[in-house]
Amino acid sequence: HLLSPLRVTACTPPTGVTSGLELSQIPVQSPISITKFRRSARMTCEIQTSAASFDGIVIHWYQQKEGKSPERLLFYSGGKPSFESGFQADRYMIETVSSQNRCVFTIKDVIPDDAATYYSHTHGEYSKVFGTGTKLIVSGKFFNKVTSSPASSEILQKRHGNQIMYVCLIEKFYPEVIRVTWTDEANKEVTDNIVKGDVWKPANGDKYSIGSWLTVPAKNKDKNYYCKYEHESQHIQKFLKTVLPLC
């Protein structure tokens, strides 16, 4: 069956293009969509905008295949899409939900050639603003791997001088797109003094792992911190602070 896409950021904007985070219209996309062969892929983009009317915003969608430059697929304006030559218009559908500032892009009858990263795009006040990208993976007939949630996870800690380092390890998941964040006791996201490692895969394995490091002052030793991941297989998973020795 078609797995529901996540509603968080993950992929980065195309190389050389500003993400426009300082601007008034910011497209936020679901990071990954895994779709079976000949099913439909549904990707969402929520426009964080200060504009008076969402319906007046022109939204573009780009397709970027691995190793190639992004190519505009369509733009949506005035309630209807306009397609670029080379794309079969009847395979694509655009819907908008004005009350939620949301645009939904659907690809019908997905084939392996549709595998790519899809970027939404709007015009900000001073420059073009690209979304964070949704990676489409086509599974099923031409793709023999299935989605796998992380097999294990743990939080380690080590005190060094006047600092404490927490390490969140998330292991053996597939596919590789995952978002890891830290929150404090008030469920507020912690963004300072965090290092996110790269996703890795052992030479003889087919699943991925990742680590994230949080450093806090030693005076915060009695405070609780939480590691959270968001992955296609499990939308949200929180881990209570687990104190294990870090060698």
Short mmCIF file of C-alpha atoms in Angstrom, two decimals:
data_model
loop_
_atom_site.label_atom_id
_atom_site.label_comp_id
_atom_site.label_asym_id
_atom_site.label_seq_id
_atom_site.Cartn_x
_atom_site.Cartn_y
_atom_site.Cartn_z
CA HIS A 1 0.00 0.00 0.00
CA LEU A 2 1.05 3.61 -0.35
CA LEU A 3 2.91 4.83 2.70
CA SER A 4 2.00 8.28 3.98
CA PRO A 5 4.76 10.86 3.44
CA LEU A 6 6.20 12.68 6.43
CA ARG A 7 5.53 16.37 6.92
CA VAL A 8 9.00 17.56 7.90
CA THR A 9 12.05 18.87 6.11
CA ALA A 10 14.97 16.69 5.10
CA CYS A 11 16.51 17.19 1.68
CA THR A 12 18.46 20.32 0.86
CA PRO A 13 17.66 22.83 -1.90
CA PRO A 14 19.32 22.38 -5.32
CA THR A 15 23.00 23.32 -5.40
CA GLY A 16 23.56 27.02 -5.95
CA VAL A 17 19.97 28.04 -5.17
CA THR A 18 19.08 30.03 -2.08
CA SER A 19 16.68 28.37 0.32
CA GLY A 20 15.24 31.80 1.04
CA LEU A 21 14.69 31.22 4.74
CA GLU A 22 14.91 34.93 5.37
CA LEU A 23 12.09 35.66 2.95
CA SER A 24 8.33 35.85 3.30
CA GLN A 25 7.33 32.64 1.47
CA ILE A 26 9.00 29.45 2.68
CA PRO A 27 7.96 26.09 1.12
CA VAL A 28 8.24 23.21 3.61
CA GLN A 29 7.98 19.75 2.06
CA SER A 30 7.65 16.16 3.19
CA PRO A 31 11.15 14.63 2.96
CA ILE A 32 10.44 11.24 1.47
CA SER A 33 7.76 9.28 -0.35
CA ILE A 34 8.04 5.54 -1.00
CA THR A 35 5.59 4.38 -3.65
CA LYS A 36 4.89 1.00 -5.17
CA PHE A 37 5.21 0.54 -8.92
CA ARG A 38 2.04 1.71 -10.74
CA ARG A 39 0.59 3.36 -7.62
CA SER A 40 0.27 7.10 -6.96
CA ALA A 41 2.87 9.21 -5.15
CA ARG A 42 1.52 12.11 -3.10
CA MET A 43 3.85 14.91 -1.98
CA THR A 44 2.92 17.90 0.16
CA CYS A 45 4.29 21.41 0.40
CA GLU A 46 3.19 23.84 3.10
CA ILE A 47 3.94 27.48 2.30
CA GLN A 48 4.90 29.49 5.36
CA THR A 49 3.88 32.89 4.07
CA SER A 50 3.01 36.34 5.29
CA ALA A 51 1.07 37.05 2.09
CA ALA A 52 -2.53 38.11 2.51
CA SER A 53 -3.82 35.43 0.12
CA PHE A 54 -2.35 31.96 -0.34
CA ASP A 55 -4.44 31.54 -3.51
CA GLY A 56 -2.48 34.32 -5.18
CA ILE A 57 0.89 32.59 -4.82
CA VAL A 58 2.42 30.98 -7.93
CA ILE A 59 3.87 27.56 -7.07
CA HIS A 60 6.37 25.74 -9.28
CA TRP A 61 7.46 22.09 -9.06
CA TYR A 62 10.90 20.88 -10.20
CA GLN A 63 12.22 17.36 -10.75
CA GLN A 64 15.90 16.61 -10.07
CA LYS A 65 17.29 13.21 -10.96
CA GLU A 66 20.53 12.02 -9.41
CA GLY A 67 23.54 13.69 -10.97
CA LYS A 68 21.45 16.12 -13.05
CA SER A 69 20.27 19.71 -12.72
CA PRO A 70 16.70 20.40 -11.57
CA GLU A 71 14.15 20.65 -14.38
CA ARG A 72 10.87 22.53 -14.04
CA LEU A 73 7.90 20.21 -14.41
CA LEU A 74 5.00 22.66 -13.99
CA PHE A 75 3.78 25.82 -12.37
CA TYR A 76 0.43 26.37 -10.69
CA SER A 77 -1.34 29.72 -10.94
CA GLY A 78 -4.92 30.92 -10.93
CA GLY A 79 -6.26 27.50 -9.97
CA LYS A 80 -4.71 25.50 -12.82
CA PRO A 81 -1.33 23.93 -13.67
CA SER A 82 0.76 24.64 -16.77
CA PHE A 83 3.17 21.88 -17.80
CA GLU A 84 6.55 22.01 -19.47
CA SER A 85 7.04 20.07 -22.70
CA GLY A 86 8.41 16.59 -22.13
CA PHE A 87 6.10 15.85 -19.19
CA GLN A 88 2.84 13.95 -19.69
CA ALA A 89 0.22 16.27 -18.16
CA ASP A 90 -2.40 13.59 -17.45
CA ARG A 91 0.00 11.80 -15.06
CA TYR A 92 0.16 14.74 -12.63
CA MET A 93 -2.36 16.44 -10.39
CA ILE A 94 -2.18 19.58 -8.23
CA GLU A 95 -4.50 20.32 -5.31
CA THR A 96 -4.42 23.21 -2.86
CA VAL A 97 -5.86 23.58 0.64
CA SER A 98 -6.06 27.32 1.18
CA SER A 99 -6.99 27.08 4.86
CA GLN A 100 -3.70 25.24 5.55
CA ASN A 101 -1.51 27.01 2.96
CA ARG A 102 -0.87 23.57 1.49
CA CYS A 103 -0.16 22.38 -2.04
CA VAL A 104 -0.41 18.65 -2.84
CA PHE A 105 1.44 17.29 -5.88
CA THR A 106 0.44 13.80 -7.10
CA ILE A 107 2.13 11.57 -9.67
CA LYS A 108 -0.17 8.87 -11.05
CA ASP A 109 0.91 5.38 -12.16
CA VAL A 110 4.44 5.76 -10.83
CA ILE A 111 7.22 4.11 -12.85
CA PRO A 112 10.93 3.65 -11.98
CA ASP A 113 11.85 6.65 -14.14
CA ASP A 114 9.90 8.89 -11.71
CA ALA A 115 12.46 8.25 -8.96
CA ALA A 116 13.95 11.67 -8.20
CA THR A 117 13.85 14.55 -5.72
CA TYR A 118 10.97 16.97 -6.27
CA TYR A 119 11.26 20.61 -5.21
CA SER A 120 8.49 23.11 -4.78
CA HIS A 121 9.37 26.71 -5.54
CA THR A 122 7.86 30.14 -5.05
CA HIS A 123 9.07 33.69 -5.66
CA GLY A 124 10.05 35.56 -2.53
CA GLU A 125 10.34 39.30 -2.22
CA TYR A 126 13.88 39.43 -3.59
CA SER A 127 14.71 36.02 -5.04
CA LYS A 128 13.51 32.53 -5.86
CA VAL A 129 12.67 30.35 -2.87
CA PHE A 130 13.03 26.57 -3.17
CA GLY A 131 11.45 24.04 -0.84
CA THR A 132 13.43 21.46 1.05
CA GLY A 133 12.74 18.65 -1.41
CA THR A 134 10.88 15.34 -1.37
CA LYS A 135 12.81 12.23 -2.41
CA LEU A 136 10.63 9.76 -4.30
CA ILE A 137 11.68 6.11 -4.07
CA VAL A 138 9.84 3.62 -6.29
CA SER A 139 9.41 0.22 -4.65
CA GLY A 140 7.69 -3.01 -5.61
CA LYS A 141 8.28 -4.73 -8.93
CA PHE A 142 11.55 -2.95 -9.64
CA PHE A 143 12.64 -2.41 -6.05
CA ASN A 144 13.07 -5.35 -3.72
CA LYS A 145 13.79 -3.55 -0.44
CA VAL A 146 11.05 -2.69 2.02
CA THR A 147 10.77 0.06 4.57
CA SER A 148 12.37 -0.88 7.88
CA SER A 149 12.09 1.03 11.13
CA PRO A 150 15.22 1.40 13.29
CA ALA A 151 16.08 -1.88 14.99
CA SER A 152 17.73 -0.25 18.00
CA SER A 153 18.38 3.12 19.57
CA GLU A 154 20.00 4.47 22.69
CA ILE A 155 21.31 7.65 24.29
CA LEU A 156 24.78 7.61 25.82
CA GLN A 157 26.37 10.29 27.98
CA LYS A 158 29.86 11.34 28.97
CA ARG A 159 31.02 14.18 31.20
CA HIS A 160 34.10 16.10 30.14
CA GLY A 161 35.18 18.98 32.36
CA ASN A 162 32.31 21.44 32.67
CA GLN A 163 30.29 19.87 29.86
CA ILE A 164 28.14 16.80 29.31
CA MET A 165 27.87 15.17 25.90
CA TYR A 166 24.84 13.06 24.96
CA VAL A 167 25.04 10.77 21.95
CA CYS A 168 21.86 9.49 20.28
CA LEU A 169 22.47 6.36 18.19
CA ILE A 170 19.78 5.11 15.79
CA GLU A 171 20.62 1.91 13.96
CA LYS A 172 19.51 -0.34 11.11
CA PHE A 173 16.76 1.53 9.28
CA TYR A 174 15.77 1.82 5.62
CA PRO A 175 15.53 3.98 3.54
CA GLU A 176 18.29 6.39 4.52
CA VAL A 177 16.28 9.63 4.84
CA ILE A 178 15.68 10.36 8.53
CA ARG A 179 15.36 13.48 10.68
CA VAL A 180 16.83 13.54 14.19
CA THR A 181 16.10 16.32 16.68
CA TRP A 182 16.64 17.02 20.37
CA THR A 183 14.08 18.48 22.79
CA ASP A 184 14.21 19.59 26.41
CA GLU A 185 11.84 18.91 29.30
CA ALA A 186 9.39 21.51 27.99
CA ASN A 187 9.29 19.69 24.64
CA LYS A 188 11.07 22.66 23.05
CA GLU A 189 13.49 21.81 20.26
CA VAL A 190 17.15 22.29 21.17
CA THR A 191 19.20 23.73 18.30
CA ASP A 192 22.43 24.93 19.94
CA ASN A 193 25.57 22.80 20.34
CA ILE A 194 24.29 19.90 18.23
CA VAL A 195 26.32 17.89 15.73
CA LYS A 196 24.52 15.57 13.34
CA GLY A 197 26.61 12.80 11.87
CA ASP A 198 26.23 11.48 8.36
CA VAL A 199 24.08 8.44 7.69
CA TRP A 200 26.30 5.38 7.23
CA LYS A 201 25.91 1.81 6.02
CA PRO A 202 28.34 -1.06 6.69
CA ALA A 203 30.06 -2.55 3.66
CA ASN A 204 28.32 -5.89 4.17
CA GLY A 205 24.89 -4.53 5.19
CA ASP A 206 21.86 -2.99 3.51
CA LYS A 207 20.49 -0.85 6.36
CA TYR A 208 21.58 2.53 7.65
CA SER A 209 22.54 4.10 10.99
CA ILE A 210 23.07 7.63 12.25
CA GLY A 211 24.35 9.45 15.34
CA SER A 212 23.61 12.88 16.77
CA TRP A 213 25.57 14.67 19.53
CA LEU A 214 24.24 17.20 22.03
CA THR A 215 26.58 19.10 24.36
CA VAL A 216 25.21 20.93 27.41
CA PRO A 217 26.78 22.64 30.46
CA ALA A 218 27.48 20.30 33.37
CA LYS A 219 25.20 22.45 35.53
CA ASN A 220 22.29 21.01 33.49
CA LYS A 221 23.03 17.47 34.64
CA ASP A 222 19.66 17.14 36.37
CA LYS A 223 17.70 18.21 33.30
CA ASN A 224 16.21 15.68 30.90
CA TYR A 225 16.85 15.77 27.18
CA TYR A 226 15.10 13.70 24.56
CA CYS A 227 16.17 12.42 21.16
CA LYS A 228 13.44 12.18 18.53
CA TYR A 229 13.52 10.74 15.03
CA GLU A 230 11.07 10.96 12.17
CA HIS A 231 11.23 8.24 9.54
CA GLU A 232 8.92 6.86 6.84
CA SER A 233 8.37 3.65 8.82
CA GLN A 234 7.42 5.38 12.10
CA HIS A 235 6.27 8.97 12.03
CA ILE A 236 7.49 9.97 15.49
CA GLN A 237 9.51 8.07 18.04
CA LYS A 238 10.80 9.66 21.25
CA PHE A 239 13.44 8.24 23.52
CA LEU A 240 13.61 9.15 27.18
CA LYS A 241 17.02 10.13 28.33
CA THR A 242 18.86 6.88 28.95
CA VAL A 243 22.10 7.13 30.90
CA LEU A 244 24.58 4.61 29.62
CA PRO A 245 28.38 4.78 29.94
CA LEU A 246 30.13 6.07 26.85
CA CYS A 247 33.60 4.59 26.47
#
